[in-house]
Short mmCIF file of C-alpha atoms in Angstrom, two decimals:
data_model
loop_
_atom_site.label_atom_id
_atom_site.label_comp_id
_atom_site.label_asym_id
_atom_site.label_seq_id
_atom_site.Cartn_x
_atom_site.Cartn_y
_atom_site.Cartn_z
CA UNK A 1 172.23 100.98 92.58
CA UNK A 2 170.29 98.07 94.01
CA UNK A 3 168.85 98.30 97.50
CA UNK A 4 171.10 97.79 100.51
CA UNK A 5 171.78 94.24 101.63
CA UNK A 6 169.56 94.58 104.70
CA UNK A 7 166.44 95.09 102.58
CA UNK A 8 167.30 92.13 100.36
CA UNK A 9 167.89 90.00 103.46
CA UNK A 10 164.45 90.99 104.75
CA UNK A 11 162.76 89.73 101.57
CA UNK A 12 164.77 86.51 101.54
CA UNK A 13 164.19 85.82 105.22
CA UNK A 14 160.43 86.16 104.83
CA UNK A 15 160.39 83.76 101.86
CA UNK A 16 162.43 81.20 103.80
CA UNK A 17 159.95 81.33 106.68
CA UNK A 18 157.13 80.09 104.41
CA UNK A 19 156.75 76.33 104.09
CA UNK A 20 156.69 75.33 100.42
CA UNK A 21 157.65 71.67 100.01
CA UNK A 22 157.01 70.24 96.55
CA UNK A 23 153.29 70.08 95.74
CA UNK A 24 152.44 72.02 98.93
CA UNK A 25 153.18 75.51 97.60
CA UNK A 26 149.81 77.17 98.31
CA UNK A 27 151.04 79.58 101.00
CA UNK A 28 154.09 80.54 98.96
CA UNK A 29 152.05 81.18 95.81
CA UNK A 30 149.65 83.43 97.72
CA UNK A 31 152.48 85.39 99.30
CA UNK A 32 154.33 85.84 96.00
CA UNK A 33 151.23 87.21 94.32
CA UNK A 34 150.93 89.72 97.15
CA UNK A 35 154.65 90.57 97.19
CA UNK A 36 154.92 91.20 93.46
CA UNK A 37 151.53 92.90 93.40
CA UNK A 38 152.86 95.55 95.77
CA UNK A 39 155.31 96.66 93.08
CA UNK A 40 152.73 96.56 90.31
CA UNK A 41 153.46 93.11 88.91
CA UNK A 42 150.42 90.85 88.59
CA UNK A 43 151.33 87.19 88.82
CA UNK A 44 148.66 85.11 87.14
CA UNK A 45 148.16 81.62 88.57
CA UNK A 46 147.35 78.80 86.17
CA UNK A 47 145.17 75.76 86.87
CA UNK A 48 147.80 73.03 86.62
CA UNK A 49 147.30 71.73 90.16
CA UNK A 50 145.14 68.83 89.04
CA UNK A 51 147.78 67.72 86.54
CA UNK A 52 150.75 68.11 88.89
CA UNK A 53 149.18 67.11 92.19
CA UNK A 54 150.09 70.47 93.73
CA UNK A 55 147.73 72.58 95.81
CA UNK A 56 148.86 75.61 93.78
CA UNK A 57 149.48 76.50 90.17
CA UNK A 58 152.40 78.07 88.34
CA UNK A 59 152.70 81.86 88.46
CA UNK A 60 153.29 83.89 85.29
CA UNK A 61 153.66 87.59 84.57
CA UNK A 62 154.69 89.81 81.66
CA UNK A 63 156.18 93.28 81.99
CA UNK A 64 155.80 95.01 78.66
CA UNK A 65 158.98 96.70 77.56
CA UNK A 66 160.18 99.09 74.92
CA UNK A 67 158.51 98.77 71.52
CA UNK A 68 160.41 96.36 69.32
CA UNK A 69 162.42 94.86 72.18
CA UNK A 70 162.98 91.12 72.20
CA UNK A 71 161.38 89.50 75.25
CA UNK A 72 163.23 87.30 77.71
CA UNK A 73 161.97 84.75 80.21
CA UNK A 74 163.17 84.56 83.82
CA UNK A 75 162.40 81.16 85.35
CA UNK A 76 162.50 80.07 88.97
CA UNK A 77 160.67 77.56 91.17
CA UNK A 78 158.82 78.06 94.43
CA UNK A 79 159.11 74.57 95.91
CA UNK A 80 161.83 73.26 98.21
CA UNK A 81 163.05 69.77 99.05
CA UNK A 82 162.53 68.22 102.48
CA UNK A 83 163.30 68.58 105.31
CA UNK A 84 161.82 72.04 104.91
CA UNK A 85 159.09 72.51 107.52
CA UNK A 86 159.60 75.45 109.87
CA UNK A 87 162.67 76.76 108.05
CA UNK A 88 164.48 79.67 109.64
CA UNK A 89 167.14 81.82 108.01
CA UNK A 90 170.16 82.45 110.23
CA UNK A 91 172.03 85.59 109.14
CA UNK A 92 175.78 85.85 109.74
CA UNK A 93 177.91 89.04 109.91
CA UNK A 94 179.68 88.35 106.58
CA UNK A 95 176.37 88.19 104.70
CA UNK A 96 176.18 84.40 104.64
CA UNK A 97 172.80 82.85 105.41
CA UNK A 98 172.30 79.31 106.71
CA UNK A 99 169.42 77.35 108.20
CA UNK A 100 169.49 76.40 111.88
CA UNK A 101 170.84 73.01 110.83
CA UNK A 102 167.61 71.03 111.15
CA UNK A 103 166.18 71.85 107.72
CA UNK A 104 167.34 72.94 104.29
CA UNK A 105 167.63 76.70 103.89
CA UNK A 106 165.60 76.91 100.69
CA UNK A 107 168.06 79.11 98.78
CA UNK A 108 167.22 76.56 96.09
CA UNK A 109 165.28 78.36 94.75
CA UNK A 110 164.27 81.25 97.00
CA UNK A 111 167.56 83.03 96.31
CA UNK A 112 166.42 83.09 92.69
CA UNK A 113 162.95 84.35 93.58
CA UNK A 114 164.52 87.12 95.66
CA UNK A 115 166.90 88.12 92.85
CA UNK A 116 164.06 88.38 90.31
CA UNK A 117 161.92 90.40 92.71
CA UNK A 118 164.75 92.83 93.44
CA UNK A 119 165.62 93.28 89.76
CA UNK A 120 162.02 93.93 88.72
CA UNK A 121 161.40 96.23 91.69
CA UNK A 122 164.47 98.26 90.71
CA UNK A 123 163.41 98.58 87.07
CA UNK A 124 159.93 99.73 88.00
CA UNK A 125 160.85 102.10 90.83
CA UNK A 126 163.56 103.78 88.76
CA UNK A 127 161.33 103.77 85.68
CA UNK A 128 164.18 102.33 83.60
CA UNK A 129 163.43 101.42 79.96
CA UNK A 130 163.72 97.65 79.53
CA UNK A 131 162.99 94.71 77.31
CA UNK A 132 159.73 92.86 77.71
CA UNK A 133 160.27 90.57 80.70
CA UNK A 134 158.32 87.39 81.31
CA UNK A 135 158.47 85.68 84.72
CA UNK A 136 157.57 82.05 85.34
CA UNK A 137 157.56 80.70 88.91
CA UNK A 138 156.83 76.98 88.87
CA UNK A 139 155.59 74.34 91.28
CA UNK A 140 157.05 70.87 91.73
CA UNK A 141 160.37 71.53 90.03
CA UNK A 142 162.16 69.26 92.46
CA UNK A 143 159.94 66.40 91.24
CA UNK A 144 161.32 66.41 87.71
CA UNK A 145 159.84 69.76 86.68
CA UNK A 146 156.18 68.89 87.20
CA UNK A 147 154.97 72.49 87.06
CA UNK A 148 157.07 73.47 84.06
CA UNK A 149 155.93 70.40 82.14
CA UNK A 150 152.26 71.24 82.77
CA UNK A 151 152.55 74.95 81.87
CA UNK A 152 150.90 76.34 78.70
CA UNK A 153 153.78 77.76 76.65
CA UNK A 154 151.47 79.46 74.19
CA UNK A 155 151.49 82.25 76.80
CA UNK A 156 155.24 82.79 76.35
CA UNK A 157 156.61 85.13 73.69
CA UNK A 158 160.27 84.77 74.69
CA UNK A 159 162.79 82.74 72.72
CA UNK A 160 165.51 83.48 75.29
CA UNK A 161 165.44 82.25 78.89
CA UNK A 162 167.44 82.29 82.10
CA UNK A 163 166.59 79.76 84.80
CA UNK A 164 167.91 80.86 88.19
CA UNK A 165 168.76 77.44 89.57
CA UNK A 166 172.50 76.68 89.64
CA UNK A 167 175.09 76.32 92.39
CA UNK A 168 178.53 77.81 92.05
CA UNK A 169 180.35 81.07 91.49
CA UNK A 170 178.19 84.04 90.51
CA UNK A 171 178.67 84.57 86.79
CA UNK A 172 178.62 80.86 86.02
CA UNK A 173 175.98 79.39 83.72
CA UNK A 174 175.14 75.89 82.56
CA UNK A 175 174.55 75.57 78.83
CA UNK A 176 173.94 71.81 78.67
CA UNK A 177 172.04 69.38 80.88
CA UNK A 178 171.17 65.70 80.61
CA UNK A 179 168.37 63.40 79.71
CA UNK A 180 167.33 61.75 82.98
CA UNK A 181 165.45 58.45 82.98
CA UNK A 182 164.27 56.49 86.02
CA UNK A 183 163.36 52.80 85.85
CA UNK A 184 162.10 49.90 87.94
CA UNK A 185 162.78 46.23 87.21
CA UNK A 186 160.63 43.70 89.10
CA UNK A 187 161.31 39.97 89.10
CA UNK A 188 158.72 37.50 90.42
CA UNK A 189 159.85 33.94 91.01
CA UNK A 190 158.37 31.28 93.28
CA UNK A 191 158.56 30.94 97.05
CA UNK A 192 159.61 27.66 98.67
CA UNK A 193 161.13 26.53 101.95
CA UNK A 194 164.86 27.21 101.63
CA UNK A 195 165.82 24.30 103.89
CA UNK A 196 163.48 21.51 102.78
CA UNK A 197 162.52 22.29 99.16
CA UNK A 198 164.80 24.96 97.66
CA UNK A 199 164.69 23.24 94.25
CA UNK A 200 160.94 23.90 94.10
CA UNK A 201 161.49 27.66 94.31
CA UNK A 202 162.56 30.28 91.78
CA UNK A 203 164.97 32.71 93.39
CA UNK A 204 164.04 36.20 92.21
CA UNK A 205 166.99 37.86 93.95
CA UNK A 206 169.47 35.54 92.27
CA UNK A 207 168.00 36.31 88.84
CA UNK A 208 168.05 40.06 89.43
CA UNK A 209 171.56 39.94 90.89
CA UNK A 210 172.85 38.15 87.79
CA UNK A 211 171.36 40.94 85.67
CA UNK A 212 172.84 43.69 87.83
CA UNK A 213 176.28 42.04 87.65
CA UNK A 214 176.15 42.34 83.86
CA UNK A 215 175.06 46.00 83.79
CA UNK A 216 177.51 48.83 83.15
CA UNK A 217 177.23 51.22 86.10
CA UNK A 218 178.84 54.37 87.43
CA UNK A 219 180.45 56.74 84.91
CA UNK A 220 179.84 55.10 81.56
CA UNK A 221 181.62 57.85 79.61
CA UNK A 222 182.28 61.56 80.07
CA UNK A 223 178.65 62.36 79.22
CA UNK A 224 176.80 59.43 80.80
CA UNK A 225 176.17 57.90 84.23
CA UNK A 226 173.99 54.99 85.37
CA UNK A 227 173.08 53.71 88.80
CA UNK A 228 171.06 51.03 90.57
CA UNK A 229 170.17 52.87 93.77
CA UNK A 230 167.44 50.74 95.36
CA UNK A 231 167.20 46.95 95.67
CA UNK A 232 164.63 45.16 97.80
CA UNK A 233 163.12 41.69 98.03
CA UNK A 234 162.53 38.54 100.01
CA UNK A 235 160.57 37.91 103.17
CA UNK A 236 162.75 35.64 105.30
CA UNK A 237 166.11 33.89 105.42
CA UNK A 238 164.46 30.48 105.23
CA UNK A 239 162.29 31.31 102.21
CA UNK A 240 163.37 31.27 98.57
CA UNK A 241 162.59 34.91 97.66
CA UNK A 242 159.53 35.12 95.48
CA UNK A 243 159.89 38.75 94.38
CA UNK A 244 162.36 41.61 94.29
CA UNK A 245 162.66 45.02 92.67
CA UNK A 246 165.63 47.06 91.50
CA UNK A 247 165.30 50.79 90.85
CA UNK A 248 167.76 53.18 89.26
CA UNK A 249 168.44 56.01 86.87
CA UNK A 250 170.37 56.87 83.73
CA UNK A 251 171.68 60.34 82.88
CA UNK A 252 173.38 61.46 79.70
CA UNK A 253 174.09 64.71 77.93
CA UNK A 254 173.39 62.71 74.78
CA UNK A 255 169.74 61.69 74.58
CA UNK A 256 170.33 58.88 72.08
CA UNK A 257 173.00 57.29 74.27
CA UNK A 258 170.69 57.43 77.29
CA UNK A 259 167.91 55.68 75.39
CA UNK A 260 170.30 53.05 74.01
CA UNK A 261 171.62 52.29 77.51
CA UNK A 262 168.08 52.08 78.86
CA UNK A 263 167.24 49.49 76.18
CA UNK A 264 170.34 47.48 77.16
CA UNK A 265 169.31 47.53 80.83
CA UNK A 266 165.81 46.35 79.96
CA UNK A 267 167.04 43.51 77.77
CA UNK A 268 169.57 42.20 80.30
CA UNK A 269 167.02 42.13 83.13
CA UNK A 270 164.54 40.37 80.89
CA UNK A 271 167.10 37.80 79.75
CA UNK A 272 168.06 36.81 83.28
CA UNK A 273 164.45 36.63 84.42
CA UNK A 274 163.57 34.37 81.52
CA UNK A 275 166.57 32.11 82.19
CA UNK A 276 165.28 31.63 85.74
CA UNK A 277 161.70 31.06 84.49
CA UNK A 278 160.60 34.11 86.49
CA UNK A 279 158.00 36.73 85.57
CA UNK A 280 159.48 40.10 84.66
CA UNK A 281 157.92 43.58 84.84
CA UNK A 282 159.57 46.80 83.71
CA UNK A 283 158.64 50.45 84.22
CA UNK A 284 160.49 53.48 82.90
CA UNK A 285 159.96 57.22 82.96
CA UNK A 286 161.62 59.82 80.79
CA UNK A 287 161.81 62.69 83.28
CA UNK A 288 163.70 65.32 81.32
CA UNK A 289 165.38 65.51 77.91
CA UNK A 290 168.93 66.71 77.26
CA UNK A 291 169.68 70.04 75.63
CA UNK A 292 172.74 72.06 74.67
CA UNK A 293 172.51 75.80 74.15
CA UNK A 294 174.70 77.38 71.47
CA UNK A 295 177.41 79.47 73.17
CA UNK A 296 177.42 81.68 70.08
CA UNK A 297 173.71 82.38 70.36
CA UNK A 298 171.80 85.32 71.83
CA UNK A 299 171.21 83.86 75.29
CA UNK A 300 174.89 83.16 75.92
CA UNK A 301 176.09 86.40 74.34
CA UNK A 302 173.64 88.55 76.29
CA UNK A 303 174.52 86.76 79.52
CA UNK A 304 178.24 87.21 78.88
CA UNK A 305 177.78 90.97 78.44
CA UNK A 306 175.49 91.27 81.46
CA UNK A 307 177.97 89.53 83.75
CA UNK A 308 180.93 91.53 82.48
CA UNK A 309 179.00 94.77 82.97
CA UNK A 310 178.57 93.76 86.63
CA UNK A 311 182.35 93.44 86.91
CA UNK A 312 182.36 89.64 87.12
CA UNK A 313 183.79 86.93 84.89
CA UNK A 314 181.30 84.80 82.97
CA UNK A 315 181.93 81.05 82.98
CA UNK A 316 180.05 78.43 81.00
CA UNK A 317 179.78 74.78 81.99
CA UNK A 318 177.80 71.59 81.50
CA UNK A 319 175.78 70.14 84.35
CA UNK A 320 174.45 66.70 85.22
CA UNK A 321 171.49 68.22 87.05
CA UNK A 322 168.13 68.95 85.48
CA UNK A 323 166.04 72.11 85.76
CA UNK A 324 163.03 73.83 84.23
CA UNK A 325 165.38 74.93 81.46
CA UNK A 326 165.26 71.36 80.11
CA UNK A 327 161.56 71.93 79.57
CA UNK A 328 162.02 75.40 78.09
CA UNK A 329 164.39 73.91 75.51
CA UNK A 330 161.73 71.40 74.46
CA UNK A 331 159.49 74.36 73.65
CA UNK A 332 162.04 76.07 71.44
CA UNK A 333 163.30 78.55 74.02
CA UNK A 334 167.09 78.98 74.06
CA UNK A 335 168.27 79.28 77.63
CA UNK A 336 170.90 79.02 80.32
CA UNK A 337 170.77 77.99 83.98
CA UNK A 338 172.57 80.68 85.94
CA UNK A 339 174.31 80.63 89.32
CA UNK A 340 172.07 82.11 91.99
CA UNK A 341 173.90 81.86 95.34
CA UNK A 342 172.80 78.39 96.41
CA UNK A 343 175.39 76.07 97.87
CA UNK A 344 175.32 72.53 99.31
CA UNK A 345 171.71 72.32 98.17
CA UNK A 346 169.41 69.48 99.19
CA UNK A 347 171.12 69.29 102.57
CA UNK A 348 170.80 70.90 105.99
CA UNK A 349 174.19 72.53 105.34
CA UNK A 350 172.76 74.64 102.50
CA UNK A 351 173.81 78.29 102.49
CA UNK A 352 173.73 81.44 100.39
CA UNK A 353 175.06 85.00 100.46
CA UNK A 354 173.00 88.20 100.49
CA UNK A 355 175.72 90.20 98.65
CA UNK A 356 175.73 87.49 95.98
CA UNK A 357 171.94 87.66 95.58
CA UNK A 358 172.40 91.37 95.03
CA UNK A 359 174.98 90.63 92.31
CA UNK A 360 172.55 88.25 90.62
CA UNK A 361 169.89 90.98 90.65
CA UNK A 362 172.35 93.35 88.96
CA UNK A 363 173.04 90.74 86.27
CA UNK A 364 169.29 90.39 85.70
CA UNK A 365 168.89 94.16 85.38
CA UNK A 366 171.66 94.17 82.77
CA UNK A 367 169.93 91.36 80.87
CA UNK A 368 166.60 93.16 80.98
CA UNK A 369 168.11 96.41 79.70
CA UNK A 370 170.31 94.89 76.99
CA UNK A 371 170.00 96.44 73.57
CA UNK A 372 167.60 94.63 71.28
#
């Protein structure tokens, strides 16, 4: 049996009380090394801070298991989105935990950190034979997986991974996630007085607006979305706007479709800028790459058995959100993103459940003790 809910709540509450916004994870990294060290797990910190911009590195540990056992990787991140300063966990009688309403709770992803800690503590204290378990706790995940992208995967033996970073019913797992591309289109025209000499100007906003009107947006198909989310330009109502910028993103479960749509966006913006005789600048960033894990493979089959052994029903789904698992997939590691008791994430209404975190820990124990 796992520890009683009160002990799990104590661990979670302490983690929530530590400020760890993206790229400011120093205090959290130090505490996690101490916390895991107390149960005999040495978390090694890498030197990726310079590459990521964080004041801390990723944390990695390996618990050697039974001879001949196939290793598995448990992934989680230590950073939280803002507003996250001075977080405080508010515990309710039914086991639900919320923030005080002025910050996020940080269950994304501290519920996952707690679940991994509890599972590993249980295995070690009970001296239970297990598979080799690798743990990776990353920085900057909320900023398109900065820590995971900078990590040295030559350290990892696992070809099977479980990222604890999904909302929803416990037992659910995401087996596919999208390519996510962000872009910025800047149009520079020519300023002129809008009342006296408008014909001498080149209206950058008009050129960009014509491009945006031609772009497919919203849900493009069942696997693809696109959005212009930021548009800014101009300096005054009586001035022909010299410059403006549009920013947006494209997501697709099909990488090739995402790249094709990105090319279309680029070409349309460029066409309209050239028609207006404006200067055009384009920036794009491929943040994460789509993957789809085989539901007949080891990761899905082992997860299915682990959930059923806990008495729950496994459910598999696709997600339009990215995670460190996108990066794992690029390194040949077959993985799933599993539900971890985080709800209404990235908002001050975020909440989790201590009994659910306990269930997640039980699922992890079952994964770690699965037959090779």
